[in-house]
Amino acid sequence: MATHLLLFGLLLTTCSFALASDPSPLQDFCVADPNSKVLVNGVVCKDPKNVTADDFLFKGLNIMGNTSNAVGSIVTPVTVTQLKGLNTLGISMARIDFAPWGLNPPHTHPRATEILTVIEGSMLVGFVTSNPENRLITKLLQKGDVFVFPQGLIHFQQNVGNGYAVAIAGLSSQNPGVITIANAVFGSNPDISADILAKAFQVDANVINQIQSKF
Ligand SMILES: *[C@@H]1O[C@H](CO)[C@@H](O)[C@H](O)[C@H]1NC(C)=O
Ligand SMILES: *[C@@H]1O[C@H](CO)[C@@H](O)[C@H](O)[C@H]1NC(C)=O
């Protein structure tokens, strides 16, 4: 009984420290050492004495991404992979370019809330809630508008104009991750069986085969 209480107490203590984003750093910085063979939650730190200013620098977010693809949008990420100094800091960013009417298709970031601002053009954005179930929250954004997509929720952005559009997003993780719904469901490797998806989406298996053939 005492053991159970102790365990329960420990659990409560652990829960009270649960965080909505990456854990707080316990030092000034922990520049990622991509050459380390050690696997930890995050990336191993480079010797702080060997850190240089370039470890905290990323260049090129002024460069427009190539939007010539099926959806007409491209994300240029600046996460710990591109910017080693982000390791343990719980933050990252991205540039999103849109061709006319281009779409950043429904996707979710398993580890981050996203805050986005429109730099050029106008876009229709939205996310779907889990509680109340499946409510669509949507807004038409103009240049300068800022919108937030809560952590884990499925969201999208579409350029609703005949010109190019650009957005800049901040994310509350050094490694937000992205699951694009269509790619994950219809483009997994190996495929999720057409029977399963036909039942889930309430369509014929041949409809599923047709969609899977696009991914
Ligand atoms: C740090 O830099 C020094 C001098 O360049 C080098 O000898 C040493 O191996 C480096 N240490 C680490 C941990 O990379
Ligand atoms: C953009 O991507 C398309 C498709 O991959 C490619 O054909 C084209 O050459 C690229 N354009 C530039 C400017 O890199």
PDB file of C-alpha atoms and ligand atoms in Angstrom:
ATOM      1  CA  MET A   1       0.000   0.000   0.000  1.00  0.00           C
ATOM      2  CA  ALA A   2       2.761   2.400   1.006  1.00  0.00           C
ATOM      3  CA  THR A   3       4.590   1.480  -2.192  1.00  0.00           C
ATOM      4  CA  HIS A   4       1.481   2.241  -4.222  1.00  0.00           C
ATOM      5  CA  LEU A   5       1.111   5.636  -2.572  1.00  0.00           C
ATOM      6  CA  LEU A   6       4.769   6.361  -3.200  1.00  0.00           C
ATOM      7  CA  LEU A   7       4.404   5.407  -6.870  1.00  0.00           C
ATOM      8  CA  PHE A   8       1.285   7.541  -7.150  1.00  0.00           C
ATOM      9  CA  GLY A   9       3.144  10.466  -5.566  1.00  0.00           C
ATOM     10  CA  LEU A  10       6.040  10.010  -7.978  1.00  0.00           C
ATOM     11  CA  LEU A  11       3.606   9.941 -10.893  1.00  0.00           C
ATOM     12  CA  LEU A  12       1.980  13.189  -9.715  1.00  0.00           C
ATOM     13  CA  THR A  13       5.389  14.838  -9.342  1.00  0.00           C
ATOM     14  CA  THR A  14       6.354  13.712 -12.838  1.00  0.00           C
ATOM     15  CA  CYS A  15       3.054  14.972 -14.263  1.00  0.00           C
ATOM     16  CA  SER A  16       3.401  18.379 -12.663  1.00  0.00           C
ATOM     17  CA  PHE A  17       6.606  18.780 -14.680  1.00  0.00           C
ATOM     18  CA  ALA A  18       4.984  17.711 -17.957  1.00  0.00           C
ATOM     19  CA  LEU A  19       5.732  20.312 -20.619  1.00  0.00           C
ATOM     20  CA  ALA A  20       3.845  21.467 -23.698  1.00  0.00           C
ATOM     21  CA  SER A  21       7.073  21.751 -25.699  1.00  0.00           C
ATOM     22  CA  ASP A  22      10.662  20.505 -25.582  1.00  0.00           C
ATOM     23  CA  PRO A  23      12.201  20.231 -22.084  1.00  0.00           C
ATOM     24  CA  SER A  24      14.046  23.317 -20.811  1.00  0.00           C
ATOM     25  CA  PRO A  25      17.818  23.361 -21.229  1.00  0.00           C
ATOM     26  CA  LEU A  26      19.988  22.997 -18.110  1.00  0.00           C
ATOM     27  CA  GLN A  27      22.889  24.964 -19.619  1.00  0.00           C
ATOM     28  CA  ASP A  28      23.445  27.979 -21.908  1.00  0.00           C
ATOM     29  CA  PHE A  29      23.346  25.858 -25.039  1.00  0.00           C
ATOM     30  CA  CYS A  30      23.956  22.375 -26.346  1.00  0.00           C
ATOM     31  CA  VAL A  31      24.989  22.735 -29.964  1.00  0.00           C
ATOM     32  CA  ALA A  32      24.142  19.469 -31.718  1.00  0.00           C
ATOM     33  CA  ASP A  33      27.077  17.227 -32.566  1.00  0.00           C
ATOM     34  CA  PRO A  34      25.719  15.330 -35.574  1.00  0.00           C
ATOM     35  CA  ASN A  35      28.831  13.095 -35.623  1.00  0.00           C
ATOM     36  CA  SER A  36      28.161  11.589 -32.206  1.00  0.00           C
ATOM     37  CA  LYS A  37      27.242   7.896 -32.284  1.00  0.00           C
ATOM     38  CA  VAL A  38      25.422   8.215 -28.941  1.00  0.00           C
ATOM     39  CA  LEU A  39      21.616   8.226 -29.170  1.00  0.00           C
ATOM     40  CA  VAL A  40      19.762  10.414 -26.637  1.00  0.00           C
ATOM     41  CA  ASN A  41      16.489  12.340 -26.467  1.00  0.00           C
ATOM     42  CA  GLY A  42      17.671  15.233 -28.664  1.00  0.00           C
ATOM     43  CA  VAL A  43      21.226  15.325 -29.979  1.00  0.00           C
ATOM     44  CA  VAL A  44      24.518  15.058 -28.053  1.00  0.00           C
ATOM     45  CA  CYS A  45      26.230  18.408 -27.314  1.00  0.00           C
ATOM     46  CA  LYS A  46      29.388  19.548 -29.027  1.00  0.00           C
ATOM     47  CA  ASP A  47      32.176  20.566 -26.596  1.00  0.00           C
ATOM     48  CA  PRO A  48      31.113  24.158 -25.655  1.00  0.00           C
ATOM     49  CA  LYS A  49      34.746  25.302 -26.033  1.00  0.00           C
ATOM     50  CA  ASN A  50      34.577  24.311 -29.712  1.00  0.00           C
ATOM     51  CA  VAL A  51      31.313  26.106 -30.474  1.00  0.00           C
ATOM     52  CA  THR A  52      31.477  28.977 -32.982  1.00  0.00           C
ATOM     53  CA  ALA A  53      29.050  31.719 -34.060  1.00  0.00           C
ATOM     54  CA  ASP A  54      28.246  29.723 -37.198  1.00  0.00           C
ATOM     55  CA  ASP A  55      26.707  26.995 -35.012  1.00  0.00           C
ATOM     56  CA  PHE A  56      23.915  29.502 -34.261  1.00  0.00           C
ATOM     57  CA  LEU A  57      23.478  30.682 -37.859  1.00  0.00           C
ATOM     58  CA  PHE A  58      21.332  29.587 -40.802  1.00  0.00           C
ATOM     59  CA  LYS A  59      21.492  31.444 -44.095  1.00  0.00           C
ATOM     60  CA  GLY A  60      19.027  31.439 -46.947  1.00  0.00           C
ATOM     61  CA  LEU A  61      15.504  31.940 -45.618  1.00  0.00           C
ATOM     62  CA  ASN A  62      15.246  34.826 -48.115  1.00  0.00           C
ATOM     63  CA  ILE A  63      15.396  32.260 -50.931  1.00  0.00           C
ATOM     64  CA  MET A  64      12.083  31.235 -52.445  1.00  0.00           C
ATOM     65  CA  GLY A  65      11.462  27.483 -52.454  1.00  0.00           C
ATOM     66  CA  ASN A  66      10.634  25.547 -55.624  1.00  0.00           C
ATOM     67  CA  THR A  67       6.857  25.067 -55.646  1.00  0.00           C
ATOM     68  CA  SER A  68       6.757  22.975 -58.866  1.00  0.00           C
ATOM     69  CA  ASN A  69       5.131  19.908 -57.315  1.00  0.00           C
ATOM     70  CA  ALA A  70       1.701  18.280 -57.135  1.00  0.00           C
ATOM     71  CA  VAL A  71       0.422  20.520 -54.299  1.00  0.00           C
ATOM     72  CA  GLY A  72       2.107  23.798 -55.297  1.00  0.00           C
ATOM     73  CA  SER A  73       3.834  24.526 -51.986  1.00  0.00           C
ATOM     74  CA  ILE A  74       7.197  23.891 -50.374  1.00  0.00           C
ATOM     75  CA  VAL A  75       8.453  24.154 -46.800  1.00  0.00           C
ATOM     76  CA  THR A  76      12.025  25.289 -46.085  1.00  0.00           C
ATOM     77  CA  PRO A  77      12.623  24.069 -42.511  1.00  0.00           C
ATOM     78  CA  VAL A  78      15.097  25.539 -40.031  1.00  0.00           C
ATOM     79  CA  THR A  79      15.116  22.867 -37.338  1.00  0.00           C
ATOM     80  CA  VAL A  80      18.004  21.330 -35.379  1.00  0.00           C
ATOM     81  CA  THR A  81      18.929  19.429 -38.553  1.00  0.00           C
ATOM     82  CA  GLN A  82      19.722  22.675 -40.387  1.00  0.00           C
ATOM     83  CA  LEU A  83      20.728  24.812 -37.372  1.00  0.00           C
ATOM     84  CA  LYS A  84      22.774  22.862 -34.803  1.00  0.00           C
ATOM     85  CA  GLY A  85      22.458  25.579 -32.138  1.00  0.00           C
ATOM     86  CA  LEU A  86      18.715  24.860 -31.799  1.00  0.00           C
ATOM     87  CA  ASN A  87      19.430  21.614 -29.936  1.00  0.00           C
ATOM     88  CA  THR A  88      17.560  21.566 -26.556  1.00  0.00           C
ATOM     89  CA  LEU A  89      16.096  25.072 -27.091  1.00  0.00           C
ATOM     90  CA  GLY A  90      12.534  23.984 -27.904  1.00  0.00           C
ATOM     91  CA  ILE A  91      12.104  26.234 -30.915  1.00  0.00           C
ATOM     92  CA  SER A  92      12.456  26.212 -34.705  1.00  0.00           C
ATOM     93  CA  MET A  93      11.043  27.930 -37.768  1.00  0.00           C
ATOM     94  CA  ALA A  94      10.160  27.472 -41.410  1.00  0.00           C
ATOM     95  CA  ARG A  95       9.461  29.388 -44.598  1.00  0.00           C
ATOM     96  CA  ILE A  96       6.506  28.201 -46.658  1.00  0.00           C
ATOM     97  CA  ASP A  97       6.205  29.181 -50.325  1.00  0.00           C
ATOM     98  CA  PHE A  98       3.013  28.802 -52.310  1.00  0.00           C
ATOM     99  CA  ALA A  99       2.421  28.873 -56.046  1.00  0.00           C
ATOM    100  CA  PRO A 100      -0.891  30.520 -57.056  1.00  0.00           C
ATOM    101  CA  TRP A 101      -3.629  28.461 -55.319  1.00  0.00           C
ATOM    102  CA  GLY A 102      -0.939  26.183 -53.911  1.00  0.00           C
ATOM    103  CA  LEU A 103      -1.767  24.081 -50.839  1.00  0.00           C
ATOM    104  CA  ASN A 104       0.268  23.014 -47.811  1.00  0.00           C
ATOM    105  CA  PRO A 105      -1.889  19.891 -47.399  1.00  0.00           C
ATOM    106  CA  PRO A 106      -3.455  18.706 -44.110  1.00  0.00           C
ATOM    107  CA  HIS A 107      -0.662  17.666 -41.753  1.00  0.00           C
ATOM    108  CA  THR A 108       0.242  17.615 -38.073  1.00  0.00           C
ATOM    109  CA  HIS A 109       3.382  18.335 -36.046  1.00  0.00           C
ATOM    110  CA  PRO A 110       3.544  15.697 -33.304  1.00  0.00           C
ATOM    111  CA  ARG A 111       5.854  17.790 -31.099  1.00  0.00           C
ATOM    112  CA  ALA A 112       4.998  21.450 -31.740  1.00  0.00           C
ATOM    113  CA  THR A 113       2.502  24.260 -31.697  1.00  0.00           C
ATOM    114  CA  GLU A 114       2.923  26.457 -34.781  1.00  0.00           C
ATOM    115  CA  ILE A 115       2.547  30.236 -35.045  1.00  0.00           C
ATOM    116  CA  LEU A 116       2.426  31.523 -38.612  1.00  0.00           C
ATOM    117  CA  THR A 117       2.495  34.941 -40.239  1.00  0.00           C
ATOM    118  CA  VAL A 118       1.709  35.858 -43.829  1.00  0.00           C
ATOM    119  CA  ILE A 119       4.561  37.799 -45.479  1.00  0.00           C
ATOM    120  CA  GLU A 120       3.082  37.901 -48.984  1.00  0.00           C
ATOM    121  CA  GLY A 121      -0.339  37.155 -50.431  1.00  0.00           C
ATOM    122  CA  SER A 122      -3.414  35.876 -48.654  1.00  0.00           C
ATOM    123  CA  MET A 123      -4.193  32.371 -47.476  1.00  0.00           C
ATOM    124  CA  LEU A 124      -7.014  30.277 -46.131  1.00  0.00           C
ATOM    125  CA  VAL A 125      -5.834  28.357 -43.065  1.00  0.00           C
ATOM    126  CA  GLY A 126      -7.539  25.941 -40.733  1.00  0.00           C
ATOM    127  CA  PHE A 127      -7.231  23.221 -38.151  1.00  0.00           C
ATOM    128  CA  VAL A 128      -9.574  20.508 -36.853  1.00  0.00           C
ATOM    129  CA  THR A 129     -10.214  20.083 -33.137  1.00  0.00           C
ATOM    130  CA  SER A 130     -10.286  16.818 -31.188  1.00  0.00           C
ATOM    131  CA  ASN A 131     -12.653  18.090 -28.480  1.00  0.00           C
ATOM    132  CA  PRO A 132     -15.317  19.041 -29.458  1.00  0.00           C
ATOM    133  CA  GLU A 133     -14.775  16.339 -32.030  1.00  0.00           C
ATOM    134  CA  ASN A 134     -13.812  17.355 -35.575  1.00  0.00           C
ATOM    135  CA  ARG A 135     -14.748  21.020 -35.514  1.00  0.00           C
ATOM    136  CA  LEU A 136     -13.065  22.960 -38.341  1.00  0.00           C
ATOM    137  CA  ILE A 137     -11.596  26.304 -37.234  1.00  0.00           C
ATOM    138  CA  THR A 138     -10.733  28.310 -40.317  1.00  0.00           C
ATOM    139  CA  LYS A 139      -9.725  31.855 -41.274  1.00  0.00           C
ATOM    140  CA  LEU A 140      -8.785  33.844 -44.349  1.00  0.00           C
ATOM    141  CA  LEU A 141      -5.451  35.537 -43.589  1.00  0.00           C
ATOM    142  CA  GLN A 142      -4.026  38.675 -45.174  1.00  0.00           C
ATOM    143  CA  LYS A 143      -0.441  39.892 -45.219  1.00  0.00           C
ATOM    144  CA  GLY A 144       0.687  40.573 -41.637  1.00  0.00           C
ATOM    145  CA  ASP A 145      -1.933  38.371 -39.996  1.00  0.00           C
ATOM    146  CA  VAL A 146      -0.728  35.840 -37.410  1.00  0.00           C
ATOM    147  CA  PHE A 147      -2.469  32.529 -36.727  1.00  0.00           C
ATOM    148  CA  VAL A 148      -1.706  29.727 -34.272  1.00  0.00           C
ATOM    149  CA  PHE A 149      -2.139  25.988 -34.840  1.00  0.00           C
ATOM    150  CA  PRO A 150      -2.262  24.128 -31.492  1.00  0.00           C
ATOM    151  CA  GLN A 151       0.138  21.210 -31.009  1.00  0.00           C
ATOM    152  CA  GLY A 152      -0.789  17.925 -32.659  1.00  0.00           C
ATOM    153  CA  LEU A 153      -3.909  19.147 -34.498  1.00  0.00           C
ATOM    154  CA  ILE A 154      -4.363  18.559 -38.231  1.00  0.00           C
ATOM    155  CA  HIS A 155      -4.009  21.836 -40.139  1.00  0.00           C
ATOM    156  CA  PHE A 156      -3.500  23.280 -43.626  1.00  0.00           C
ATOM    157  CA  GLN A 157      -2.785  26.513 -45.491  1.00  0.00           C
ATOM    158  CA  GLN A 158      -3.888  27.404 -49.011  1.00  0.00           C
ATOM    159  CA  ASN A 159      -2.852  30.357 -51.141  1.00  0.00           C
ATOM    160  CA  VAL A 160      -6.099  31.938 -52.321  1.00  0.00           C
ATOM    161  CA  GLY A 161      -4.623  34.237 -54.919  1.00  0.00           C
ATOM    162  CA  ASN A 162      -3.206  34.346 -58.419  1.00  0.00           C
ATOM    163  CA  GLY A 163       0.243  35.440 -57.214  1.00  0.00           C
ATOM    164  CA  TYR A 164       2.884  33.713 -55.090  1.00  0.00           C
ATOM    165  CA  ALA A 165       2.359  33.664 -51.326  1.00  0.00           C
ATOM    166  CA  VAL A 166       4.882  33.347 -48.492  1.00  0.00           C
ATOM    167  CA  ALA A 167       4.487  32.544 -44.803  1.00  0.00           C
ATOM    168  CA  ILE A 168       6.968  32.304 -41.942  1.00  0.00           C
ATOM    169  CA  ALA A 169       6.200  29.894 -39.111  1.00  0.00           C
ATOM    170  CA  GLY A 170       7.647  29.455 -35.624  1.00  0.00           C
ATOM    171  CA  LEU A 171       7.398  26.023 -33.958  1.00  0.00           C
ATOM    172  CA  SER A 172       7.726  25.095 -30.284  1.00  0.00           C
ATOM    173  CA  SER A 173      10.192  22.242 -30.804  1.00  0.00           C
ATOM    174  CA  GLN A 174      13.725  21.939 -32.144  1.00  0.00           C
ATOM    175  CA  ASN A 175      12.362  18.942 -34.066  1.00  0.00           C
ATOM    176  CA  PRO A 176       8.596  19.430 -34.618  1.00  0.00           C
ATOM    177  CA  GLY A 177       8.189  16.485 -36.998  1.00  0.00           C
ATOM    178  CA  VAL A 178       5.553  16.437 -39.698  1.00  0.00           C
ATOM    179  CA  ILE A 179       2.950  13.823 -40.602  1.00  0.00           C
ATOM    180  CA  THR A 180       1.207  14.698 -43.866  1.00  0.00           C
ATOM    181  CA  ILE A 181      -2.110  12.899 -43.644  1.00  0.00           C
ATOM    182  CA  ALA A 182      -2.490  11.839 -47.292  1.00  0.00           C
ATOM    183  CA  ASN A 183       1.135  10.652 -47.553  1.00  0.00           C
ATOM    184  CA  ALA A 184       1.036   8.779 -44.244  1.00  0.00           C
ATOM    185  CA  VAL A 185      -2.300   7.078 -44.898  1.00  0.00           C
ATOM    186  CA  PHE A 186      -2.048   6.410 -48.658  1.00  0.00           C
ATOM    187  CA  GLY A 187       1.710   6.457 -49.160  1.00  0.00           C
ATOM    188  CA  SER A 188       3.055   4.361 -46.291  1.00  0.00           C
ATOM    189  CA  ASN A 189       5.724   1.760 -47.020  1.00  0.00           C
ATOM    190  CA  PRO A 190       4.522  -0.958 -47.181  1.00  0.00           C
ATOM    191  CA  ASP A 191       0.947   0.093 -48.047  1.00  0.00           C
ATOM    192  CA  ILE A 192      -1.835  -0.118 -45.469  1.00  0.00           C
ATOM    193  CA  SER A 193      -4.055  -2.766 -47.076  1.00  0.00           C
ATOM    194  CA  ALA A 194      -6.787  -1.390 -49.369  1.00  0.00           C
ATOM    195  CA  ASP A 195      -9.382  -3.407 -47.375  1.00  0.00           C
ATOM    196  CA  ILE A 196      -8.529  -1.494 -44.226  1.00  0.00           C
ATOM    197  CA  LEU A 197      -8.632   1.891 -45.928  1.00  0.00           C
ATOM    198  CA  ALA A 198     -11.804   1.022 -47.884  1.00  0.00           C
ATOM    199  CA  LYS A 199     -13.563   0.314 -44.598  1.00  0.00           C
ATOM    200  CA  ALA A 200     -12.083   3.360 -42.845  1.00  0.00           C
ATOM    201  CA  PHE A 201     -13.049   5.741 -45.654  1.00  0.00           C
ATOM    202  CA  GLN A 202     -16.290   3.903 -46.588  1.00  0.00           C
ATOM    203  CA  VAL A 203     -15.379   3.597 -50.288  1.00  0.00           C
ATOM    204  CA  ASP A 204     -14.580   0.742 -52.717  1.00  0.00           C
ATOM    205  CA  ALA A 205     -11.106  -0.783 -52.612  1.00  0.00           C
ATOM    206  CA  ASN A 206     -10.515   0.378 -56.196  1.00  0.00           C
ATOM    207  CA  VAL A 207     -10.898   3.997 -55.066  1.00  0.00           C
ATOM    208  CA  ILE A 208      -8.198   3.297 -52.462  1.00  0.00           C
ATOM    209  CA  ASN A 209      -5.945   1.659 -55.076  1.00  0.00           C
ATOM    210  CA  GLN A 210      -6.345   4.724 -57.275  1.00  0.00           C
ATOM    211  CA  ILE A 211      -5.392   7.102 -54.439  1.00  0.00           C
ATOM    212  CA  GLN A 212      -2.468   4.888 -53.333  1.00  0.00           C
ATOM    213  CA  SER A 213      -1.101   4.950 -56.892  1.00  0.00           C
ATOM    214  CA  LYS A 214      -0.580   8.727 -56.570  1.00  0.00           C
ATOM    215  CA  PHE A 215       1.741   8.456 -53.553  1.00  0.00           C
TER     216      PHE A 215
HETATM  217  C1  LIG B   1      37.888  20.796 -30.024  1.00  0.00           C
HETATM  218  O1  LIG B   1      38.775  21.460 -30.887  1.00  0.00           O
HETATM  219  C2  LIG B   1      40.112  21.062 -30.715  1.00  0.00           C
HETATM  220  C3  LIG B   1      40.982  21.992 -31.562  1.00  0.00           C
HETATM  221  O2  LIG B   1      40.444  22.129 -32.849  1.00  0.00           O
HETATM  222  C4  LIG B   1      40.272  19.612 -31.097  1.00  0.00           C
HETATM  223  O3  LIG B   1      41.592  19.174 -30.930  1.00  0.00           O
HETATM  224  C5  LIG B   1      39.358  18.779 -30.206  1.00  0.00           C
HETATM  225  O4  LIG B   1      39.388  17.426 -30.629  1.00  0.00           O
HETATM  226  C6  LIG B   1      37.946  19.306 -30.282  1.00  0.00           C
HETATM  227  N1  LIG B   1      37.160  18.622 -29.269  1.00  0.00           N
HETATM  228  C7  LIG B   1      36.053  17.997 -29.575  1.00  0.00           C
HETATM  229  C8  LIG B   1      35.344  17.348 -28.424  1.00  0.00           C
HETATM  230  O5  LIG B   1      35.587  17.975 -30.686  1.00  0.00           O
HETATM  231  C1  LIG B   2      11.811  22.995 -59.646  1.00  0.00           C
HETATM  232  O1  LIG B   2      11.417  21.640 -59.533  1.00  0.00           O
HETATM  233  C2  LIG B   2      11.053  21.062 -60.758  1.00  0.00           C
HETATM  234  C3  LIG B   2      10.462  19.672 -60.452  1.00  0.00           C
HETATM  235  O2  LIG B   2      11.322  18.936 -59.634  1.00  0.00           O
HETATM  236  C4  LIG B   2      12.246  21.007 -61.670  1.00  0.00           C
HETATM  237  O3  LIG B   2      11.896  20.430 -62.912  1.00  0.00           O
HETATM  238  C5  LIG B   2      12.754  22.423 -61.886  1.00  0.00           C
HETATM  239  O4  LIG B   2      13.935  22.396 -62.649  1.00  0.00           O
HETATM  240  C6  LIG B   2      13.016  23.116 -60.558  1.00  0.00           C
HETATM  241  N1  LIG B   2      13.292  24.512 -60.813  1.00  0.00           N
HETATM  242  C7  LIG B   2      14.369  25.114 -60.287  1.00  0.00           C
HETATM  243  C8  LIG B   2      14.504  26.563 -60.607  1.00  0.00           C
HETATM  244  O5  LIG B   2      15.191  24.524 -59.610  1.00  0.00           O
END
